[in-house]
Short mmCIF file of C-alpha atoms in Angstrom, two decimals:
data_model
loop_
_atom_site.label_atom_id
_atom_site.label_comp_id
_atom_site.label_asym_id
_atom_site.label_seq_id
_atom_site.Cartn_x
_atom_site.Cartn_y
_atom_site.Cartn_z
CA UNK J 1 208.97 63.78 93.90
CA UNK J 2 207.51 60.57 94.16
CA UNK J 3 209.15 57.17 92.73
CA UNK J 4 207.67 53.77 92.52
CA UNK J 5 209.98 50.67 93.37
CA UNK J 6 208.62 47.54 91.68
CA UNK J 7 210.60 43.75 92.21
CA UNK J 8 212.00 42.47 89.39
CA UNK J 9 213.99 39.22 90.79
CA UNK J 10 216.69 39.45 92.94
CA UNK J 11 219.63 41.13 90.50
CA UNK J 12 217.70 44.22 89.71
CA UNK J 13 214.24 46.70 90.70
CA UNK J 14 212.17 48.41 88.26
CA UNK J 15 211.87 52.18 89.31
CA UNK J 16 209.03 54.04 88.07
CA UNK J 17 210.18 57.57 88.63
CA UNK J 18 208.11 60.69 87.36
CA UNK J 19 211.11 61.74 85.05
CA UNK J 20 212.87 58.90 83.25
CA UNK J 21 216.07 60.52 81.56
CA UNK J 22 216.08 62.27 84.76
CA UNK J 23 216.52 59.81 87.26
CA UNK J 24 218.79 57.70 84.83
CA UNK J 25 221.01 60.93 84.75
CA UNK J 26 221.23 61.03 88.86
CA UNK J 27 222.50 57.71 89.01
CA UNK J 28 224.91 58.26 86.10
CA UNK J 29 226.71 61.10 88.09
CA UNK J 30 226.37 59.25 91.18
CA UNK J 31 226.58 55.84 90.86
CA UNK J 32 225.03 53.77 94.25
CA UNK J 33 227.46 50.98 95.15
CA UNK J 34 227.21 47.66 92.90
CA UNK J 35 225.64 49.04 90.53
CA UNK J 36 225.49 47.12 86.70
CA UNK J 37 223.13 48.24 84.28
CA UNK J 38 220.49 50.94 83.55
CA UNK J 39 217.77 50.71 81.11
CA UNK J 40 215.52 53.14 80.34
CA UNK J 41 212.09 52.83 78.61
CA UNK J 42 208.91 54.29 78.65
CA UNK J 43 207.36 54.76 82.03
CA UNK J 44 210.25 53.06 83.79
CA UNK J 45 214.20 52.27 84.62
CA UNK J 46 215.51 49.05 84.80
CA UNK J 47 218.50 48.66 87.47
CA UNK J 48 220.55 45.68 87.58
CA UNK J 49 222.66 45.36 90.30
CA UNK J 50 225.26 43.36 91.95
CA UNK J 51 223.76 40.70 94.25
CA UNK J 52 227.13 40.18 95.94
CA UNK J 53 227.37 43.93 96.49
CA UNK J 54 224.30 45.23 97.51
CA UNK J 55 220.55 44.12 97.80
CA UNK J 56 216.78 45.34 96.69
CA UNK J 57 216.48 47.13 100.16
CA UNK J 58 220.21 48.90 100.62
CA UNK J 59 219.69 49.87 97.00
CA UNK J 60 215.44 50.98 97.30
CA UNK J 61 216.46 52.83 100.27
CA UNK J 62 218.89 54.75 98.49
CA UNK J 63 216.73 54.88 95.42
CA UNK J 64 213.95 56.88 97.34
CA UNK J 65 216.62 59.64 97.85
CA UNK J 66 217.65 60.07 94.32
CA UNK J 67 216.23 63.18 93.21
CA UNK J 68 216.31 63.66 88.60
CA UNK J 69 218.84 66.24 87.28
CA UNK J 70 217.89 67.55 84.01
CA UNK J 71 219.51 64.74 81.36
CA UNK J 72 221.96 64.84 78.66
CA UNK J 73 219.10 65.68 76.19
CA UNK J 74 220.33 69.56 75.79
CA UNK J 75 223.83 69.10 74.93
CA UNK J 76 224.07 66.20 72.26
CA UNK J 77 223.73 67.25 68.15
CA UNK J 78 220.48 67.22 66.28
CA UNK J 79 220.24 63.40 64.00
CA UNK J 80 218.60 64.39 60.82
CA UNK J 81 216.96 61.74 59.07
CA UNK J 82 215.49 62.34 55.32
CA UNK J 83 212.37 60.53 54.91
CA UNK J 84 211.11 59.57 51.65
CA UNK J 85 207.65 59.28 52.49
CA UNK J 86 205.93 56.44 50.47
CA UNK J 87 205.21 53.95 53.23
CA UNK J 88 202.44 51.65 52.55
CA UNK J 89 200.46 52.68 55.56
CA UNK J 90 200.59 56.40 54.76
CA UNK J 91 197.25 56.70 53.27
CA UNK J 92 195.49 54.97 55.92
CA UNK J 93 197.01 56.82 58.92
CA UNK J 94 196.51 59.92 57.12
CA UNK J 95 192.41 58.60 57.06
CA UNK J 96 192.62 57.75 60.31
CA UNK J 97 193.89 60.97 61.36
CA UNK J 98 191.30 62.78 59.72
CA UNK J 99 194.25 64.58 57.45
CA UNK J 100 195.67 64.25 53.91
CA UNK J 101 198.91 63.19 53.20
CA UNK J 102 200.35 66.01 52.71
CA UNK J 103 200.04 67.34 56.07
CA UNK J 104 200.51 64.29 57.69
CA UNK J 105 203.59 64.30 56.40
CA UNK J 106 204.66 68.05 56.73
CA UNK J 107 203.10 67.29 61.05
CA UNK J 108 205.59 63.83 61.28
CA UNK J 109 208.67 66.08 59.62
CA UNK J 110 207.86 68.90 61.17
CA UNK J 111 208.05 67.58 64.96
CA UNK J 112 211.45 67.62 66.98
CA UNK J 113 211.90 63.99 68.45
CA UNK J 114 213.99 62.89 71.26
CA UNK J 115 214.84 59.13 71.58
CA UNK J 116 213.53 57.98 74.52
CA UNK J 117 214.86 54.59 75.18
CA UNK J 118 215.67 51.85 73.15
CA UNK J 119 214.35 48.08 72.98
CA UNK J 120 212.42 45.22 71.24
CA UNK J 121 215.80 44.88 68.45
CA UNK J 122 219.29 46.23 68.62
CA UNK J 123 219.31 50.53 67.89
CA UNK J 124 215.47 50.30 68.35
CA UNK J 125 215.12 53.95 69.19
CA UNK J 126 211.84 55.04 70.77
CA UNK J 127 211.16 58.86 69.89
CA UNK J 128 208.92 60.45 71.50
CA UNK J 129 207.55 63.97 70.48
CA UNK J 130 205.32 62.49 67.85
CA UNK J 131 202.07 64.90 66.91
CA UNK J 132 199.30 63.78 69.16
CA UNK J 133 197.44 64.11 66.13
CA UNK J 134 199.35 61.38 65.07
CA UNK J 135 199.05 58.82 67.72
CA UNK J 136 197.62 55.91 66.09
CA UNK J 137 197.20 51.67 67.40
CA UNK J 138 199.96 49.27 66.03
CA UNK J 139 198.35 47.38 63.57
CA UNK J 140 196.16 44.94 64.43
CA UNK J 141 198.61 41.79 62.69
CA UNK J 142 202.07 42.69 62.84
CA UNK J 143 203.71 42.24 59.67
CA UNK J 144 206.41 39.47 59.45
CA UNK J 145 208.75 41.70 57.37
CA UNK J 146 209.57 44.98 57.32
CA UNK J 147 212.43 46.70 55.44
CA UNK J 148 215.28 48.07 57.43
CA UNK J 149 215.09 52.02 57.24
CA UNK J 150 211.69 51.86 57.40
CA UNK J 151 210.03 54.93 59.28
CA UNK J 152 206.90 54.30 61.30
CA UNK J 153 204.57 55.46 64.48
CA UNK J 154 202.59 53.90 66.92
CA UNK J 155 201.77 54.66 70.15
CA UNK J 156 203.05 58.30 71.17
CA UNK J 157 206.31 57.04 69.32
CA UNK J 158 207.94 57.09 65.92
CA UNK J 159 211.19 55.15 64.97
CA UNK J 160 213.70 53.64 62.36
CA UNK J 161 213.45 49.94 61.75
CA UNK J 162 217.40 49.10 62.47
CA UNK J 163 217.36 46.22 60.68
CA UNK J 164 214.56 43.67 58.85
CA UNK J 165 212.12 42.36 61.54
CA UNK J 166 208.64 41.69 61.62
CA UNK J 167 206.79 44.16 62.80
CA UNK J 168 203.52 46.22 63.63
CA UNK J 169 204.36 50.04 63.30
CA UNK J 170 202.52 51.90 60.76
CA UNK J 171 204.89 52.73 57.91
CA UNK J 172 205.05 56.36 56.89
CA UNK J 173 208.34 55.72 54.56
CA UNK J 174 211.82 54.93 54.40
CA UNK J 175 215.23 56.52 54.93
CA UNK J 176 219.03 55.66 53.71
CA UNK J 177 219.91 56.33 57.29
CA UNK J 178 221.70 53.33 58.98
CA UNK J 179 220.78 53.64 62.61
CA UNK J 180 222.46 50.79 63.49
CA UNK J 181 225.92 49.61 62.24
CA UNK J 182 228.22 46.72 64.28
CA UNK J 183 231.44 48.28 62.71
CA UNK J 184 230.86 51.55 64.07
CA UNK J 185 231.17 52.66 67.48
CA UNK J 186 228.81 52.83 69.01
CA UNK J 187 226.87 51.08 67.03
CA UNK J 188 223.96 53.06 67.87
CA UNK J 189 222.92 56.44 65.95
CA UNK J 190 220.22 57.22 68.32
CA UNK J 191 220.85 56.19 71.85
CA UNK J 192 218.74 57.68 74.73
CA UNK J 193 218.62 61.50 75.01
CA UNK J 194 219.55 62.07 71.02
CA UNK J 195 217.59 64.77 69.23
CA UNK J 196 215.72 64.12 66.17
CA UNK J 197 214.40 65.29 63.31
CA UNK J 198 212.92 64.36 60.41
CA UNK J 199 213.36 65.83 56.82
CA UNK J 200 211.13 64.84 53.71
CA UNK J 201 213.13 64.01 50.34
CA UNK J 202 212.54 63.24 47.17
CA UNK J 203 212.48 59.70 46.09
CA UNK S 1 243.61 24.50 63.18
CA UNK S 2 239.88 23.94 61.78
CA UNK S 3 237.06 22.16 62.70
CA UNK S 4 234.77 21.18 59.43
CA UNK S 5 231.16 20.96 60.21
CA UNK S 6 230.19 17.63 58.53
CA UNK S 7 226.25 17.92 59.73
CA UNK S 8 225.18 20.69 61.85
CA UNK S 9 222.72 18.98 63.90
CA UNK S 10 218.87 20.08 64.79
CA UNK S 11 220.69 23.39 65.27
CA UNK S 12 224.16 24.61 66.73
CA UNK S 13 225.04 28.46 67.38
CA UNK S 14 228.18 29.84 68.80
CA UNK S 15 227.85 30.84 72.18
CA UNK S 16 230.09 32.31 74.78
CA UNK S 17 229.23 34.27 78.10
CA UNK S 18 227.04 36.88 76.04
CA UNK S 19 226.87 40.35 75.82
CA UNK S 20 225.68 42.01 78.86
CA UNK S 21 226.04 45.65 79.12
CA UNK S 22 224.33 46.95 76.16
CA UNK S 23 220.62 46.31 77.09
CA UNK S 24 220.25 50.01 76.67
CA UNK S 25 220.55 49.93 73.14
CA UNK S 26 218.25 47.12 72.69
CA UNK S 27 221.19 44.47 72.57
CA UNK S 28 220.41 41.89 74.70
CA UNK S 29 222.52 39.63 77.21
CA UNK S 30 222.21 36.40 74.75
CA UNK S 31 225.25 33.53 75.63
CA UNK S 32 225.04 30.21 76.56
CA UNK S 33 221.54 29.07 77.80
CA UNK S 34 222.91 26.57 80.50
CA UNK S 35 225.97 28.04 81.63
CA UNK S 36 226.56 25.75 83.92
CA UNK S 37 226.80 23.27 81.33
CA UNK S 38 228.92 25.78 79.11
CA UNK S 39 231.34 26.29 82.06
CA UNK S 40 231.99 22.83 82.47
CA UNK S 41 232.92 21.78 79.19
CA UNK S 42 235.64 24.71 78.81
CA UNK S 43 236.52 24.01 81.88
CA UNK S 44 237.26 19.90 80.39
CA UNK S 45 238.99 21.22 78.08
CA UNK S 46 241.21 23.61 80.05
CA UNK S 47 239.90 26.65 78.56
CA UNK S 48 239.07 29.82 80.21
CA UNK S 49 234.93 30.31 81.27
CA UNK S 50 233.89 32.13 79.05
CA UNK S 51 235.41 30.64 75.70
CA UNK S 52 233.12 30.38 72.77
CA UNK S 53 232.08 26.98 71.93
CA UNK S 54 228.81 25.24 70.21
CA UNK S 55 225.57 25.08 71.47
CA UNK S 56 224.05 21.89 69.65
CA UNK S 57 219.98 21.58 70.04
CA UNK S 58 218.89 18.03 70.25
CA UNK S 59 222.10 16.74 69.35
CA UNK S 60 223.06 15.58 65.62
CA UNK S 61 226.30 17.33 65.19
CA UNK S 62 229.13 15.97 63.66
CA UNK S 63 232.65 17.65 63.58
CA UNK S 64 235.79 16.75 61.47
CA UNK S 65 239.04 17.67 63.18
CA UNK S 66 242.53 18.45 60.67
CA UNK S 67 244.95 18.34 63.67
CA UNK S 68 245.61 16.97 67.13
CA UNK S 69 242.69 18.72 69.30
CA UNK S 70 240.75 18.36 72.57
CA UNK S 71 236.83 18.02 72.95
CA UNK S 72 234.19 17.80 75.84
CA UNK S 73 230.72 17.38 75.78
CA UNK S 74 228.48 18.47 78.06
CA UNK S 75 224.57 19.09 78.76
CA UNK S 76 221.74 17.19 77.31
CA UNK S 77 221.86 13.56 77.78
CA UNK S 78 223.68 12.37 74.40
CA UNK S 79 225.02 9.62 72.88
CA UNK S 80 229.35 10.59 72.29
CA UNK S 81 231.47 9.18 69.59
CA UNK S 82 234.82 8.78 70.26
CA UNK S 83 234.48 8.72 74.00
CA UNK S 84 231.60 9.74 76.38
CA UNK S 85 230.02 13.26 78.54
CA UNK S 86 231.64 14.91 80.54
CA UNK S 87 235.30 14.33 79.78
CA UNK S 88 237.67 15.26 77.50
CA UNK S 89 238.34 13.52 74.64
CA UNK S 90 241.46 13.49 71.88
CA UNK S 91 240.54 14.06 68.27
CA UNK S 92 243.64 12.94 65.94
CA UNK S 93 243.00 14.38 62.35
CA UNK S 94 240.61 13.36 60.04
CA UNK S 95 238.62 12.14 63.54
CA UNK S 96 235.03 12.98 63.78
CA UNK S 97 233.33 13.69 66.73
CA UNK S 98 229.64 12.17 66.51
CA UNK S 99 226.68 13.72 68.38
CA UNK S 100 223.60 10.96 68.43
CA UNK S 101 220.16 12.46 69.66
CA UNK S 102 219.83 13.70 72.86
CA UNK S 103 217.46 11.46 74.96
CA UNK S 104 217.08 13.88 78.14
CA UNK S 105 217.63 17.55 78.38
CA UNK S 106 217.74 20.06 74.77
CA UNK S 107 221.18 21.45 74.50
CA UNK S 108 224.67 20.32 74.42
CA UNK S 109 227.86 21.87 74.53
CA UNK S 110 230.93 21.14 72.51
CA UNK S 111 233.93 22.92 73.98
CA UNK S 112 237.29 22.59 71.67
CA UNK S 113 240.20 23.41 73.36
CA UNK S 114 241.60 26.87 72.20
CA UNK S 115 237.71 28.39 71.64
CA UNK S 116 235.71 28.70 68.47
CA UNK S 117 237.66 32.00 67.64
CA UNK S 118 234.76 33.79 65.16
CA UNK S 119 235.55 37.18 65.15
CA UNK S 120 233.45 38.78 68.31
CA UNK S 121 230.76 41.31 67.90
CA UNK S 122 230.12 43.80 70.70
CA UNK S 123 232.39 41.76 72.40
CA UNK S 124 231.14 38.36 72.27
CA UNK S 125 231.30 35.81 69.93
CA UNK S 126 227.36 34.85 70.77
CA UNK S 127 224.87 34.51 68.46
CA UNK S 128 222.05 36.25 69.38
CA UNK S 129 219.04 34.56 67.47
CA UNK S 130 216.40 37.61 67.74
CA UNK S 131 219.25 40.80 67.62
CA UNK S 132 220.42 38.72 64.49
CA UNK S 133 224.47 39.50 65.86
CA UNK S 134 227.49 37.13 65.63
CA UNK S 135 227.94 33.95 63.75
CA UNK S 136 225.33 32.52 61.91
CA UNK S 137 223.96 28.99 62.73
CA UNK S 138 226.31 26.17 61.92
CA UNK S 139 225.71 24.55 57.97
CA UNK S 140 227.45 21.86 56.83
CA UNK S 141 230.98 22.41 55.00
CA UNK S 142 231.68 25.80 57.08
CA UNK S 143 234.99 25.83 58.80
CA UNK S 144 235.21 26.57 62.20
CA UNK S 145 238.34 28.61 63.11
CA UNK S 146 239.98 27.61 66.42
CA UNK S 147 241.88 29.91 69.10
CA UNK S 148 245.49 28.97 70.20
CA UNK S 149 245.03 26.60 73.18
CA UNK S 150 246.46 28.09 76.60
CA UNK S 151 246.45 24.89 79.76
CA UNK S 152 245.98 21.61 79.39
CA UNK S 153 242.97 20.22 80.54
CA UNK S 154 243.16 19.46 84.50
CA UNK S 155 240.08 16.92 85.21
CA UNK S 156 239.39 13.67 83.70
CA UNK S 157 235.41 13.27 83.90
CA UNK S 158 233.16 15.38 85.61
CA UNK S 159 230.41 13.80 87.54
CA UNK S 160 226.96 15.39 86.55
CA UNK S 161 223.47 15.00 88.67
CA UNK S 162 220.50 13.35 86.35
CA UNK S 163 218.44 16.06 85.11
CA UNK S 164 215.27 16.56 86.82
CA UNK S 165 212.11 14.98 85.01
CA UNK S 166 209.98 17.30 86.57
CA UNK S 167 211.23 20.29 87.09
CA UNK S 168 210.42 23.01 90.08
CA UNK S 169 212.39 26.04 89.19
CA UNK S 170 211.79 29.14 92.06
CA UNK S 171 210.12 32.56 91.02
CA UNK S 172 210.47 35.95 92.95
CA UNK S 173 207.77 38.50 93.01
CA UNK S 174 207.65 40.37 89.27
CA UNK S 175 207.25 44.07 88.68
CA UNK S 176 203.29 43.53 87.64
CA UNK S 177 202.21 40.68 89.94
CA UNK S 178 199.51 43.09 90.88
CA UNK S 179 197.78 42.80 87.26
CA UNK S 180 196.66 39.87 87.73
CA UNK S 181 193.50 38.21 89.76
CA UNK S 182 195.21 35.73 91.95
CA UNK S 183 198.73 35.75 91.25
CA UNK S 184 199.46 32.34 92.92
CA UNK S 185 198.05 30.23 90.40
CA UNK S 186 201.46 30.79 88.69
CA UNK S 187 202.35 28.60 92.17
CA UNK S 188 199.68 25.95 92.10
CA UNK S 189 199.83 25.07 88.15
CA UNK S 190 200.70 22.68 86.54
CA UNK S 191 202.20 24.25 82.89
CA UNK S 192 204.03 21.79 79.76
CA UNK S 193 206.62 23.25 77.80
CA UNK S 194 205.31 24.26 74.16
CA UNK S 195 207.06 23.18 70.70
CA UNK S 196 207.08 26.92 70.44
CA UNK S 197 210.04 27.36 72.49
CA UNK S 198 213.56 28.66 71.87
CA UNK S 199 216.50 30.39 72.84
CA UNK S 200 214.11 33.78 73.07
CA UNK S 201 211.70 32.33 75.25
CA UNK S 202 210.04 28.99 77.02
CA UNK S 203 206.34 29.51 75.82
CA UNK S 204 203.81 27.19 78.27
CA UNK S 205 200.63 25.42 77.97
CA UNK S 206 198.63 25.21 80.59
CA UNK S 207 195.55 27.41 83.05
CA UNK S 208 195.53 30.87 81.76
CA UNK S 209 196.49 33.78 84.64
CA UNK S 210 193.54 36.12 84.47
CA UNK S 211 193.96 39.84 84.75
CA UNK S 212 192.82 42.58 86.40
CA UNK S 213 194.32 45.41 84.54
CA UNK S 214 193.35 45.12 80.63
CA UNK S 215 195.35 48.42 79.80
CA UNK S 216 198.56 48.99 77.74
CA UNK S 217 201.50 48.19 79.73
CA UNK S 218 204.08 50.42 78.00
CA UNK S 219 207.11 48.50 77.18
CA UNK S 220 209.61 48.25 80.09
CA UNK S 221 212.96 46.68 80.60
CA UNK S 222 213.18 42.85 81.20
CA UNK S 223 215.04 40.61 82.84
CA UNK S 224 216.06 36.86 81.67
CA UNK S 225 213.85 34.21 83.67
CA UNK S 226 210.85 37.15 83.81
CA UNK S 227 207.64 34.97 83.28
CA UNK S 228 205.93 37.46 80.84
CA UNK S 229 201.89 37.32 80.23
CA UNK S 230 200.36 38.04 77.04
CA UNK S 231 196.55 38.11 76.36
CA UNK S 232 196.27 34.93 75.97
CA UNK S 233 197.02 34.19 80.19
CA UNK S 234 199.99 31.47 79.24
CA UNK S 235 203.20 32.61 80.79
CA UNK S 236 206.24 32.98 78.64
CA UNK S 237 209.94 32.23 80.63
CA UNK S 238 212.29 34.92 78.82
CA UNK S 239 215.62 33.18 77.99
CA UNK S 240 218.93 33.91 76.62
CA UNK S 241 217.68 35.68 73.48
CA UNK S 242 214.59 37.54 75.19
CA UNK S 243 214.32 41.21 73.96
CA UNK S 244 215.70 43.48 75.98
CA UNK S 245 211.99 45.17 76.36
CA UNK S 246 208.72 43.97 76.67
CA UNK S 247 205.05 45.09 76.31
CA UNK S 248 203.25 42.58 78.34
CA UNK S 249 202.97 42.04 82.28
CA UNK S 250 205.83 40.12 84.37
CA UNK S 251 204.02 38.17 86.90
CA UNK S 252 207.15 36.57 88.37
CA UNK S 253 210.86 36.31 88.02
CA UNK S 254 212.58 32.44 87.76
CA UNK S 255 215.84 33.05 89.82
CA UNK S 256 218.87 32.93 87.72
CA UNK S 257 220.61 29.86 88.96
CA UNK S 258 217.38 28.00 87.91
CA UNK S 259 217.67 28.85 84.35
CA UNK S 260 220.13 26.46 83.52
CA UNK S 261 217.73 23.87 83.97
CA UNK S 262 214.90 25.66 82.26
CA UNK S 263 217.45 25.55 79.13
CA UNK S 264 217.03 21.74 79.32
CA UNK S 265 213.30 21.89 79.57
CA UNK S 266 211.98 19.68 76.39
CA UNK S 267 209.07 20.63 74.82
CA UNK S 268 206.12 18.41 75.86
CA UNK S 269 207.98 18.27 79.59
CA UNK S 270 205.68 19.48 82.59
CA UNK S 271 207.32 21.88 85.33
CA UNK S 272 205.98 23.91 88.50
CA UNK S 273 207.45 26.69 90.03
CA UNK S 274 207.76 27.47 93.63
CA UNK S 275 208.37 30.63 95.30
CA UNK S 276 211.92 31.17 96.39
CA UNK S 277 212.56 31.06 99.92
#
């Protein structure tokens, strides 16, 4: 198993472990001393830690010896989102893609997402498990509004918009869904590890 | 008690200590941008640390107290009506307290003795200006709700260094230093603080950083005071606000007790960094 430990100031080191949700899930059951903070995302793990507790080199040694258990991703529910596809980049992905709409849209409800990691707004999920037929550029000019609900892909990713933002995902359509909610706790429908699908509904 | 906002000023959030924890789901840290400075004026005013009070950008504020209440100023260099910086100060009712323009530094802090007691979200009454959570900026006519005061305050005036006119904040090695051609110009430049900047993030003029990797970085965690590098070469200092991910290379990391100064930085100001020893 190999891990890469990359500086990242002196309150935290960016780990670049093989398995993500793995190695997050180690140091969830066993927690190294003054440790604050993990956050996941794509290719890496953030970890903040407590200057006055422990160092980059007590903590990197004991970093090297963590070794991933398999992460909560099994046990939580399924999310089901319905999807009323009519997003104004559906047509052109579906080009892109060499498909037609149809089955661009039967391939993006079709797949079984996990939420990877979330970032750039609050309840920003990441889901990964997007058709690799489906793995299209962000738009070249992000657009400075997008709806909240809105369902788009880029990358090897699809996601909800949590709330309006401006934006550069390709919009496949919308959904009543809120996936993120102050009064509710947690405010997050899709933190790291959830299961996801998508369902197509009628408008 | 209430405290009427007669004119909000350039701009003026509610800030307290943040809400750090939740970077995981894409909340960010947010709070005061010079804590020091935030510390100090609860502190004049004998509340606890992390008490919300008013972040005012450039000065302009002006306040209207209906009872007996306690004020301090602190931060930016800023004309004070009744009173001065740095001390507390009584407001008697129908009082206002008069911000002029700040003439050095960007951001004051009006503590109120009690807190600004908006209802917290996540727990923290902080506005977070790109998560879009707690209050929304200060407009004029909106009252500000006040917490029941605990001590009395326990200093008279606080003594306060000059801020620096050229700053030198330290950096620590970032995650993707390796990205770029000679990562040391960071260390040798000379970079001026953009109009573009906010609570989010310090954007800086100056020689681009050339790369050496052109690929996609996929987006990875961040820290506040990472120096992050778009295409364009010119370093952007992630501040209170900064999202909690990013897709561009960290070159370098400002060390945290420098980025109360960095809050001061005025656009148009030069700065250097140094490595920290």
């Amino acid at each position: 198993m190999t891990v890469r430990l990359l500086p990242c100031g002196r309150r935290a080191v960016l780990v670049e472990p093989d398995d993500v949700l793995g190695f997050q899930a180690a140091l969830e059951q066993a927690p190294p001393d003054g440790l604050v903070e993990l956050v996941p995302a794509a290719r890496t793990l953030l970890v903040r830690f407590d200057p006055s507790v422990t160092d980059a080199d007590r903590l990197g040694a004991l970093l090297r010896q963590v070794s991933p258990v398999d992460s909560v991703v099994s046990s939580s529910a399924e999310v089901v989102i319905p999807v009323v596809y009519d997003g104004e980049d559906l047509a052109d992905v579906a080009a892109d893609a060499g498909l037609s709409v149809s089955s661009l849209i039967a391939r993006h409800s079709g797949g079984s997402y996990v939420s990877a990691f979330c970032g750039f707004a609050p309840g920003f999920a990441y889901l990964s498990g997007l058709d690799p037929a489906l793995h299209v550029p962000r738009r070249p000019t992000p657009r400075t509004r997008i709806p909240a609900g809105s369902v788009a892909i880029a990358g090897e990713y699809s996601a909800v918009y949590p709330s309006a933002s401006p934006g550069g995902w390709r919009l496949l359509g919308r959904t009543g869904v809120p996936v993120w909610d102050v009064e509710r706790d947690p405010p997050n429908l899709l933190p790291p590890g959830t299961k996801v699908r998508f369902e197509a509904v009628r408008a | 008690m209430k405290l009427e906002v007669v004119r909000p000023g350039f701009t003026t959030t509610v800030q307290d200590l943040g809400r750090p924890g939740h970077a995981a789901l894409g909340v960010g840290r947010s709070g005061a941008a010079d804590r020091g400075s935030f510390r100090l004026a609860n502190r004049l005013v004998g509340n606890p640390p992390g008490a919300a009070a008013l972040e005012v950008t450039l000065g302009g504020l002006v306040l209207r107290a209906s009872a007996v209440t306690t004020v301090a100023v602190t931060g930016a260099l800023c004309p004070v009506s009744p009173g001065g910086m740095n001390a507390p100060m009584t407001l008697w009712p129908g009082d206002e307290l008069v911000l002029g323009t700040a003439s050095a530094g960007l951001r004051c802090y009006v503590a109120v003795r009690g807190g600004i007691d908006v209802p917290p979200v996540l727990g923290s009454r902080s506005t977070d200006t790109l998560g879009k959570l707690g209050p929304p900026p200060l407009a004029a006519g909106m009252l500000l709700p006040v917490g029941t005061p605990g001590a009395f305050p326990a200093a008279d005036l606080a003594p306060r260094a000059a801020l620096p006119d050229a700053p030198v904040l330290r950096v620590t090695p970032g995650p993707r230093r390796d990205w770029f051609a000679s990562p040391d110009d960071l260390l040798s430049a000379v970079y001026t603080v953009s109009p573009d900047s906010d609570r989010v993030g310090i954007r800086l003029t100056g020689p681009a950083l050339e790369r050496v990797r052109h690929d996609e970085l996929p987006s990875e965690a961040c820290v506040p005071g990472s120096l992050q590098v778009p295409p364009s070469g010119r370093p952007i200092l992630f501040h209170a606000d900064h999202p909690t991910t990013g897709g561009y290379p960290v070159i370098a990391v400002v060390e945290e007790d420098d980025l109360d100064v960095a809050a001061q930085l005025r656009p148009g100001q030069t700065l250097r960094f140094r490595p920290a020893s």
